[in-house]
Amino acid sequence: MDLGPCSKIHSLQLRKDYEEAKAKGTENFDRELEDMIERLIVECDRKIQRALKRLADDDANAAIAISVSEVTLTDDILQLSKQIKEKMAEVDAFDFEGRTDDKIKAQEVVEELRAKRADMQATLLLDAFNKDRASLTQPAPPQVAAVPPPAPPDARTQEIINEKLKKAEELGEQGMVDEAQKALEEAEALKKLAPRSEPPSDPSKYTAADVRITDQKLRLCDICGAFLSVYDNDRRLADHFGGKLHLGYMLIREKQKELQVNSCMLKPEIQVRYWRFMKQINSSRVSKL
């Protein structure tokens, strides 16, 4: 999710004017933000559904959206999220007041709390993946192919072998035992020189990495739509939870809920104007389709 550089004017004075007007509750200045967030979330949810359908075509068992919001919903995680939200409010307040040093310190605390939360979320999701992996159907042990009998010698080699055997028989009749024994040894040596086929591959020698390449057992994060594998380790999962993509979608989903609550608290006349505005936007979208 890369929206590029912001085209809006970033002015401290304009922000103060906005906060004052917002506190009076005479206008719903967040309607544009809510509409933009809704479009981003709808696009992400559509991407998740397309990915699930694509996975279902290959493996029905793989088409599972991991409910990260449920798997990682514990009291400790909620407490950390609350602390992060409070610290982010401090960052905004320090920025609003122009206290740069305090803002930087608060941002560092936010990053530490986020890293701690990501590690805890990774551990919880790893436990869920371990249960998921244990429930997967285990493949039957590979059958080692029987060793085929040695291939017979070609016609030319067989002809030489027959000559050696005949010579050994003649020498034996003449009492030349040593020479006869030598001819027999040469015949046996020729038999061993017969062309050998390549030994069959042993399926038991395939490593777990080879299996993982062809069978990743992918799952989908229901917050950002990223692909995850039940074979991922805790470090890989922690990187996912602390990544910009996951954090970004998590923030806008939380912001959407906050805006929806705030819109319900508007004055009645403001609500009417707001919903009329949203209706006009939706109507214009339909007309363009």
PDB file of C-alpha atoms in Angstrom, residues 1 29-30 41 47 82 88 96 114-115 121-122 124 153 165 172 188 190 193 203-204 211 213 215 239 271 273 275 281:
ATOM      1  CA  MET A   1       0.000   0.000   0.000  1.00  0.00           C
ATOM      2  CA  PHE A  29     -14.394  17.235   8.542  1.00  0.00           C
ATOM      3  CA  ASP A  30     -13.553  13.523   8.682  1.00  0.00           C
ATOM      4  CA  ILE A  41     -10.160  -1.513   3.169  1.00  0.00           C
ATOM      5  CA  LYS A  47      -7.486  -8.874  -2.662  1.00  0.00           C
ATOM      6  CA  LYS A  82      -3.597   0.574  24.631  1.00  0.00           C
ATOM      7  CA  MET A  88       0.923   7.924  19.816  1.00  0.00           C
ATOM      8  CA  PHE A  96       1.098  20.035  17.989  1.00  0.00           C
ATOM      9  CA  ARG A 114       5.386  -2.290  18.827  1.00  0.00           C
ATOM     10  CA  ALA A 115       8.392  -4.630  18.674  1.00  0.00           C
ATOM     11  CA  GLN A 121       1.803 -11.929  18.423  1.00  0.00           C
ATOM     12  CA  ALA A 122       4.340 -14.073  16.564  1.00  0.00           C
ATOM     13  CA  LEU A 124       0.686 -16.817  19.597  1.00  0.00           C
ATOM     14  CA  PRO A 153      25.585 -58.124 -21.865  1.00  0.00           C
ATOM     15  CA  LEU A 165      34.430 -70.321 -22.028  1.00  0.00           C
ATOM     16  CA  GLY A 172      41.084 -78.072 -19.409  1.00  0.00           C
ATOM     17  CA  GLU A 188      33.623 -63.580 -15.599  1.00  0.00           C
ATOM     18  CA  LEU A 190      33.525 -59.551 -19.202  1.00  0.00           C
ATOM     19  CA  LEU A 193      31.444 -55.129 -17.797  1.00  0.00           C
ATOM     20  CA  PRO A 203      12.285 -40.907  -2.531  1.00  0.00           C
ATOM     21  CA  SER A 204      13.350 -41.214   1.091  1.00  0.00           C
ATOM     22  CA  VAL A 211       8.805 -30.799   0.301  1.00  0.00           C
ATOM     23  CA  ILE A 213       9.145 -25.817  -1.919  1.00  0.00           C
ATOM     24  CA  ASP A 215       3.905 -27.552  -0.524  1.00  0.00           C
ATOM     25  CA  ASP A 239       8.712  -9.297  10.988  1.00  0.00           C
ATOM     26  CA  GLN A 271     -25.577  13.644  10.321  1.00  0.00           C
ATOM     27  CA  ARG A 273     -25.689  16.542   5.688  1.00  0.00           C
ATOM     28  CA  TRP A 275     -25.131  10.995   4.868  1.00  0.00           C
ATOM     29  CA  ILE A 281     -20.409   9.982  -3.618  1.00  0.00           C
TER      30      ILE A 281
END
